[in-house]
Every structure is written in C-alpha cells, then in structure tokens.
C-alpha cells in the first residue's frame, strides 16, 4: 500500500496543478479539485482558528486583529519536505518564494484588500497558499471566515448570512472534512462551529471537534466532558489545544517551542494528563493527515470514475474545437478546403430544408411577388381618361380605319413596363436571403469558428459570387419582361369581339373620336391581356431566379475561391488560418487540463496500490 502521506502529497500536487489551470474550488463543485478531499476549518470569530492553524504549520503567518480578520477563504496546502529551507508560495504570485513568514502575513492581508478593499467586507474568491517545510505533515486546509452573530460598524447587515453561506458552500460537500473549532470558555451547546457541523453532517462522520483555550477556563472547571465525548459525541475523537498567550505572541516565541510548551501543559495537568497523548496541535495534524489519507483511499474509485468522465468530455470538446494544424502548405490547403466543404454543406442544408432559412425564398415567390404584382397601378393606367389619351396620341391626326392598333400596342407596352419593378425586387429579395444564409452558415459551421480570417475570406468570396448571380438573375427576369413586350400574342386579340358597341350614344360630340364604351372595351381588353402576362410572369420569374441564383449558389458558390486558394503560397495560407486567440487559449487550456487529468489518473493508480 502507499506510504503514509504519499497519497496526500499527491493530492496536494494535483490540487496545486488544478489551481494553476483554473480548475479549482471556491464554492463550486464539479472539478477535480472539488472531488479530492480537504479539511475545512470552521469556527466563530475569536475562537482560536488562527492559532490552531499556526500551531499545525509551526509558523506565525496569519493576520491577526480584532473583529473579522479572515475575509477570504485561504486554501492552505502543506507539503512535507525532507529538509532545506522553509518557504511559502502564493498562486497569485507565481515563481516568488517567501521565506520570511511575516511577509506571508502581509501578503495575505494585502491580497485580501486587493479583492475587498480596505473595508470589513468579505469575498468568496480564495487565496491559495502552499507551505513547504520539514515540520509539517502533508495536508490541505481551508481557513474560512469566522462565523458571527451580529454585523459591526463598517459591515453590511447581510454579513452574518453571507459568511454562513460561504462556509456552508465548503462544508456541504461530501468530500469535505470539517474541523469544527470551539473555545473551551464557551458552552459547547452554543458553539457556532458545532451547530453548523451538525446541520451538514448530522452523523458526525465528517467532523473533527477541536477545543481551544483550555488554559483560560475558570479555576475549578474543565472540558473533560467535551473531550471525552459526553457533552457532544462525534465519530472521531475531540482534540484539545492550548493557544499561545498574547505575551508569547508579542515576544515572537518560536512556534516549535510553543508546541513543546503545549505538551508540557497537558502532561502536567491533573485534568488532562490521562489524555495528553491525544491532545495538542501536533497530534491534531497527524490525526487529520491519517484520516485524510484513509478518506482519499476510500474515494479513489469515485475519483478515478470522475477523472475518466472528464477526460472523455475534454477530448470531445477538443474534437469540436479542432486539433492543431500541420505546418506544411499541403496540410494547410487541405484544412482550408475541408473548412469550405463544411461551410458549403451547412449552406445547402439551409437551402434544402435541413436547417431554417431556405423557406424564406419560397416566401418571396408565394407572398412577396404576388403582393407586388397585385399593387401595380393598372386601374389608374387603364382608366377611361388615360386610355383616351394614349389612343388619341397614337392615332395622330388621322383616325384609325378598323381598330386603334398603335394605341393598343402603346397601352400594352407601357403596362408591361410595370412588371420590371416586381421582377427586380424578387431578385434582390432572394439575394438578401442568400446573403443571410451565408452569414448563418458561417456562424453555424463549428469547424470555422477557429479561424476568423478564413471566415471573412469565405464570406467575401461567397458574397462576391452572389453578386454575380444577382446580376445574372436581374438580366434574365428583365429579359422575360421585355420578351412579353417584344411579341404580343395575336390569337388573344383575334378572339376579342369586333361588333359595334350596342346602345351607343349617337349624341356624342363630334370632336370625340371614340365613344366611352369603346374606350372601356379597349381598356378591358388590354387588362385581360396584362392579366394573362401577369399569370405567366408569376410562374417564370421564380423559375428564372431559382435557376440563376439559388441553383448557382448551390453549385458554384465557392468555385472561384477554390481556384484562388490553390494558387496561394504557404505564408498566405498560414495567414488565412490564424485562429481566434480566445479559441487557441481555450484549446491550450483544455490540452493542459487533459494532461493533468491523465497524469493524475496514472499517479493515483500507481501510488494508491504500492
């Protein structure tokens, strides 16, 4: 099996790597950091939390003062070394070693102020501190703000609940070991730490109780009932601690000397002498380390399962983001063409109905074009007054002999010209739909998200092709309209009635060439012909638009771009494949996390069963 502390040392290294990669705790679960057990230190303000932690570490390194001193969680990782100089490192100050622990204290205070300002506010963003020393055991401790009952001046009224919520976010986790600290000069029934621990761990299997300030109890009283589990029973033994006196703190008494003094107190105490071998900070550290080791061993199967699941998720995400590209021109050209094919596939899915958007083209033909044709001003153009004007102008000074043919032709020509507007509008409307589908397709092509420059190049090439297709479409539909005006359907007019007007008004003034009924018939005949042409164009304009624009977009949208790319040099291809820096950063982060998780899995497997 693994040697004592080796698993904890490994867990410390893994947690440290997690924090560097941003995959760490801070109240949120779901990370490898959270899956690994650690010890959360809980207690009321002035309960002696800081003294306990400093006794475990053997160094005076925590800020002190009245009121709320710990205002951010402190993730404290202890690494046992075989010798050499003791030093500390902060995650927020990488590559900077602190050998002066007074400087560590100042850095904790300064880093707290950087987040909260020089106020008494709190923050749930943790400070990560690692201490390397031959005088510690491998252990991860999380020092949390002290629980309080009232807000003092300078604190928001919500501070009491805010602190409790923050502490709960750590101790609620099933992998959290609770170190509940209570002062001996306070009734255990009123202990904030025990009350909270009981809420989240009613069976007491995750809770270690610590009683501090034993030497400050009133004469004639002791904490034997608590320490022996009669006042409040836990599944783990209670541990008593004797804090350094204020005088010792003022004199900067060496912490190792303070540990010896603490042991002397218990050994010489008539009340606690029989428990001396299970009291003190040094014993507490070893007890926690042994328990943490056992918990880690028990959790190994679930940790490995969680790691395997996360490895699969990271690899799937890397596949989605795309793997790194080869450096040679052939690999780069292949990647560009592959991206183009992926885009083209999505674009065709939009057109063919696999994705939304293509239906808007049908909407142009089924709604927009008929509505535009219906709004054409034929009623006004073929009114009695305008028909008289056009017919009269067409005859000139001579009256027509049989029928006003030139008048008919002019009326039809001028009416047919109105069709140009809806025809061109249909071309433009479909063009806008196709441009929008290009934009959507680029956004929906996952493979392209890596390459903003290539996205722009493909968009520019596609839109350039659409402009050509629009011009072809416009020419074609205008030609259709012009064709209708170039040759009239003679059979239509041969079928028209030619008998004289019945009920003609013989009293019509002599200077009127045509009677009103005759003019109305001319207008009606032209209207019937125009309606026939309208029905034809309602069918042929969509066919022309689809043939010139939609079909061409499906067949040849990027053909010119392919030829253009094929002629580029390696340097130009590389420029097209400059990835989005944010995605590159994300992929690098995922690769590092993947390496971390795989390495952690291998190390846990190898260390756990030695």
Coordinates of C-alpha atoms in Angstrom, one line a residue, residues 228-525:
X228 CA -14.3 12.6 26.2
X229 CA -17.4 13.0 24.0
X230 CA -20.0 13.1 26.8
X231 CA -21.3 16.6 26.0
X232 CA -21.5 16.1 22.3
X233 CA -20.5 12.8 20.6
X234 CA -18.6 12.7 17.3
X235 CA -17.4 9.6 15.5
X236 CA -13.9 11.0 15.7
X237 CA -12.0 12.0 19.0
X238 CA -12.1 15.5 20.2
X239 CA -8.7 17.3 20.4
X240 CA -7.8 19.9 22.9
X241 CA -5.5 22.8 22.0
X242 CA -3.6 25.3 24.2
X243 CA -3.2 28.5 22.3
X244 CA -0.2 30.7 22.6
X245 CA -0.7 33.5 25.1
X246 CA -0.7 37.1 23.9
X247 CA 2.5 37.6 25.7
X248 CA 4.1 34.7 23.7
X249 CA 2.8 36.3 20.5
X250 CA 4.2 39.7 21.4
X251 CA 7.6 38.1 22.2
X252 CA 7.5 36.2 18.9
X253 CA 8.0 32.9 20.8
X254 CA 9.1 30.2 18.4
X255 CA 6.2 28.0 17.3
X256 CA 8.1 24.8 17.9
X257 CA 8.8 26.0 21.4
X258 CA 5.1 26.7 21.8
X259 CA 4.3 23.2 20.7
X260 CA 6.6 21.8 23.5
X261 CA 5.1 24.2 26.0
X262 CA 1.6 22.9 25.0
X263 CA 2.6 19.3 25.5
X264 CA 4.1 20.1 28.9
X265 CA 0.8 21.7 29.9
X266 CA -1.2 18.6 29.1
X267 CA 1.3 16.2 30.6
X268 CA 1.4 18.2 33.9
X269 CA -2.4 18.8 34.0
X270 CA -4.3 17.0 36.7
X271 CA -7.4 17.3 34.5
X272 CA -6.0 16.3 31.1
X273 CA -2.9 14.3 31.9
X274 CA -4.5 11.0 31.0
X275 CA -5.4 12.5 27.6
X276 CA -2.0 14.1 27.0
X277 CA -1.1 11.6 24.2
X278 CA -4.2 12.6 22.3
X279 CA -4.0 16.4 22.7
X280 CA -2.2 19.3 21.1
X281 CA -1.7 20.7 17.6
X282 CA 1.0 18.2 16.6
X283 CA -1.3 15.3 17.4
X284 CA -4.2 17.0 15.6
X285 CA -2.2 17.4 12.4
X286 CA -1.2 13.8 12.4
X287 CA -4.8 12.7 13.1
X288 CA -6.1 14.8 10.3
X289 CA -3.4 13.5 7.9
X290 CA -4.1 9.9 8.8
X291 CA -7.8 10.4 8.3
X292 CA -7.4 12.3 5.1
X293 CA -5.2 9.5 3.7
X294 CA -7.9 7.0 4.6
X295 CA -10.7 9.1 3.0
X296 CA -8.6 9.5 -0.2
X297 CA -8.1 5.8 -0.4
X298 CA -11.8 5.2 0.0
X299 CA -12.7 7.8 -2.6
X300 CA -10.2 6.5 -5.2
X301 CA -12.8 4.6 -7.3
X302 CA -15.2 7.6 -7.5
X303 CA -12.3 9.9 -8.2
X304 CA -11.0 7.7 -11.0
X305 CA -14.5 7.5 -12.4
X306 CA -14.9 11.2 -12.3
X307 CA -11.5 11.7 -14.0
X308 CA -12.4 9.2 -16.8
X309 CA -15.7 11.0 -17.4
X310 CA -13.9 14.4 -17.5
X311 CA -11.2 13.1 -19.8
X312 CA -13.9 11.9 -22.3
X313 CA -15.6 15.3 -22.1
X314 CA -12.4 17.2 -22.7
X315 CA -11.4 15.1 -25.6
X316 CA -14.9 15.5 -27.1
X317 CA -14.6 19.3 -26.7
X318 CA -11.1 19.3 -28.3
X319 CA -12.6 17.4 -31.3
X320 CA -15.3 20.0 -31.6
X321 CA -12.7 22.9 -31.4
X322 CA -10.4 21.1 -33.8
X323 CA -6.9 19.7 -33.4
X324 CA -3.8 21.8 -34.2
X325 CA -3.0 22.2 -37.9
X326 CA 0.1 20.8 -39.6
X327 CA 2.8 23.3 -40.6
X328 CA 3.3 22.4 -44.3
X329 CA 1.4 24.0 -47.2
X330 CA -0.4 20.8 -48.2
X331 CA -1.9 20.3 -44.7
X332 CA -2.9 23.9 -44.6
X333 CA -4.6 23.8 -48.0
X334 CA -6.4 20.6 -47.1
X335 CA -7.6 22.3 -43.9
X336 CA -8.9 25.3 -45.8
X337 CA -10.7 23.2 -48.4
X338 CA -12.1 21.0 -45.6
X339 CA -13.5 24.1 -43.9
X340 CA -15.0 25.3 -47.2
X341 CA -16.7 21.9 -47.7
X342 CA -18.1 22.0 -44.1
X343 CA -19.5 25.5 -44.8
X344 CA -20.9 24.5 -48.1
X345 CA -22.6 21.5 -46.5
X346 CA -24.3 23.7 -43.9
X347 CA -25.3 26.3 -46.6
X348 CA -27.0 23.6 -48.7
X349 CA -28.8 22.3 -45.6
X350 CA -30.2 25.8 -45.1
X351 CA -31.4 25.9 -48.7
X352 CA -32.8 22.4 -48.8
X353 CA -34.7 22.5 -45.5
X354 CA -32.4 20.6 -43.2
X355 CA -31.9 24.0 -41.4
X356 CA -34.2 27.0 -41.2
X357 CA -33.9 30.0 -43.6
X358 CA -34.4 28.5 -47.1
X359 CA -38.2 28.7 -46.7
X360 CA -37.9 32.5 -46.9
X361 CA -37.1 32.1 -50.6
X362 CA -40.4 30.3 -51.1
X363 CA -42.0 33.2 -49.2
X364 CA -40.6 35.7 -51.8
X365 CA -42.3 33.7 -54.6
X366 CA -45.5 32.8 -52.7
X367 CA -46.2 36.1 -50.9
X368 CA -43.9 39.0 -51.8
X369 CA -44.1 38.7 -55.6
X370 CA -47.9 38.2 -55.9
X371 CA -48.4 41.0 -53.5
X372 CA -46.2 43.3 -55.5
X373 CA -47.9 42.3 -58.8
X374 CA -51.3 43.0 -57.2
X375 CA -50.3 46.5 -56.2
X376 CA -49.3 47.5 -59.7
X377 CA -51.4 50.6 -60.8
X378 CA -53.2 49.1 -63.7
X379 CA -56.6 50.5 -62.6
X380 CA -55.2 54.0 -63.0
X381 CA -53.2 53.3 -66.1
X382 CA -56.2 51.7 -67.9
X383 CA -58.7 54.3 -66.7
X384 CA -61.1 55.8 -69.3
X385 CA -59.2 59.1 -69.2
X386 CA -55.7 57.6 -69.7
X387 CA -56.9 55.1 -72.4
X388 CA -58.5 58.0 -74.4
X389 CA -55.2 60.0 -74.0
X390 CA -53.0 57.1 -75.2
X391 CA -55.3 56.0 -78.0
X392 CA -55.7 59.6 -79.3
X393 CA -52.0 60.3 -79.2
X394 CA -51.3 57.0 -81.1
X395 CA -53.7 57.9 -83.9
X396 CA -52.1 61.3 -84.5
X397 CA -54.1 63.5 -87.0
X398 CA -55.7 60.5 -88.8
X399 CA -58.5 58.4 -87.3
X400 CA -58.0 54.6 -87.4
X401 CA -59.9 52.7 -90.0
X402 CA -60.7 49.4 -88.2
X403 CA -59.1 49.3 -84.7
X404 CA -56.7 51.6 -82.9
X405 CA -53.8 49.1 -83.2
X406 CA -51.0 51.5 -82.3
X407 CA -53.0 52.6 -79.3
X408 CA -53.4 49.0 -78.2
X409 CA -49.6 48.5 -78.6
X410 CA -48.7 51.6 -76.6
X411 CA -51.1 50.7 -73.8
X412 CA -49.7 47.2 -73.6
X413 CA -46.1 48.3 -73.8
X414 CA -46.5 50.9 -71.1
X415 CA -48.4 48.4 -68.9
X416 CA -45.8 45.7 -69.3
X417 CA -43.0 48.1 -68.1
X418 CA -44.6 48.0 -64.7
X419 CA -43.6 44.4 -64.3
X420 CA -39.9 45.3 -64.2
X421 CA -40.2 46.6 -60.6
X422 CA -41.6 43.3 -59.0
X423 CA -39.2 41.2 -61.2
X424 CA -36.1 43.1 -59.9
X425 CA -37.5 43.2 -56.4
X426 CA -37.8 39.4 -56.4
X427 CA -34.1 39.1 -57.5
X428 CA -33.0 41.5 -54.8
X429 CA -35.1 39.8 -52.1
X430 CA -33.7 36.3 -52.9
X431 CA -30.2 37.9 -52.9
X432 CA -30.7 39.2 -49.4
X433 CA -32.0 35.8 -48.2
X434 CA -28.9 34.1 -49.7
X435 CA -26.6 36.6 -48.1
X436 CA -28.2 36.0 -44.7
X437 CA -27.9 32.2 -45.2
X438 CA -24.2 32.7 -45.9
X439 CA -23.8 34.6 -42.7
X440 CA -25.8 32.0 -40.8
X441 CA -23.9 29.1 -42.3
X442 CA -20.5 30.6 -41.4
X443 CA -21.7 31.1 -37.8
X444 CA -23.1 27.5 -37.7
X445 CA -20.0 25.8 -39.1
X446 CA -18.3 24.7 -35.9
X447 CA -15.0 23.9 -37.7
X448 CA -14.8 27.6 -38.9
X449 CA -15.0 29.2 -35.5
X450 CA -11.3 28.6 -35.0
X451 CA -10.4 30.8 -38.0
X452 CA -11.8 34.4 -38.1
X453 CA -9.7 35.4 -41.1
X454 CA -10.9 32.3 -43.1
X455 CA -14.4 33.1 -42.1
X456 CA -14.0 36.6 -43.5
X457 CA -12.4 35.3 -46.7
X458 CA -15.2 32.7 -47.3
X459 CA -17.9 35.3 -46.6
X460 CA -16.3 37.7 -49.0
X461 CA -15.9 35.1 -51.7
X462 CA -19.5 33.8 -51.3
X463 CA -21.0 37.3 -51.3
X464 CA -19.0 38.2 -54.5
X465 CA -20.5 35.1 -56.2
X466 CA -24.0 36.0 -55.0
X467 CA -23.5 39.5 -56.6
X468 CA -22.7 37.8 -59.9
X469 CA -25.7 35.5 -59.6
X470 CA -27.9 38.5 -58.8
X471 CA -26.7 40.4 -61.9
X472 CA -27.5 37.3 -64.0
X473 CA -30.9 36.9 -62.3
X474 CA -31.7 40.6 -62.9
X475 CA -30.8 40.4 -66.6
X476 CA -32.8 37.2 -67.0
X477 CA -36.1 38.5 -65.4
X478 CA -35.9 41.8 -67.3
X479 CA -35.4 39.8 -70.5
X480 CA -38.5 37.9 -69.6
X481 CA -40.5 41.1 -69.3
X482 CA -39.0 42.5 -72.4
X483 CA -39.9 39.3 -74.3
X484 CA -43.5 39.8 -73.4
X485 CA -43.4 43.3 -74.8
X486 CA -41.4 42.2 -77.9
X487 CA -44.1 40.0 -79.3
X488 CA -47.8 40.1 -78.5
X489 CA -50.0 37.0 -78.6
X490 CA -52.1 37.8 -81.7
X491 CA -54.5 34.9 -81.1
X492 CA -55.6 36.6 -77.9
X493 CA -56.8 39.7 -79.7
X494 CA -58.3 37.8 -82.7
X495 CA -60.7 36.2 -80.3
X496 CA -61.9 39.6 -79.0
X497 CA -65.4 40.7 -80.1
X498 CA -65.4 43.2 -83.0
X499 CA -69.1 44.1 -83.4
X500 CA -70.0 47.7 -82.8
X501 CA -71.0 48.9 -79.4
X502 CA -74.6 48.2 -78.6
X503 CA -76.5 51.1 -77.2
X504 CA -74.0 53.6 -78.5
X505 CA -74.8 57.2 -77.7
X506 CA -75.3 58.9 -81.0
X507 CA -75.3 62.3 -79.3
X508 CA -71.5 62.0 -78.5
X509 CA -69.8 65.3 -79.6
X510 CA -68.2 65.2 -83.0
X511 CA -64.7 66.1 -81.7
X512 CA -64.7 62.8 -79.6
X513 CA -63.1 60.1 -81.9
X514 CA -64.2 57.2 -79.7
X515 CA -67.2 56.6 -77.6
X516 CA -66.7 55.9 -73.9
X517 CA -68.0 52.3 -74.2
X518 CA -65.4 51.6 -77.0
X519 CA -62.6 53.1 -74.8
X520 CA -63.8 51.0 -71.9
X521 CA -63.7 47.9 -74.1
X522 CA -60.1 48.7 -75.2
X523 CA -59.1 49.2 -71.5
X524 CA -60.8 45.9 -70.6
X525 CA -59.1 44.0 -73.5

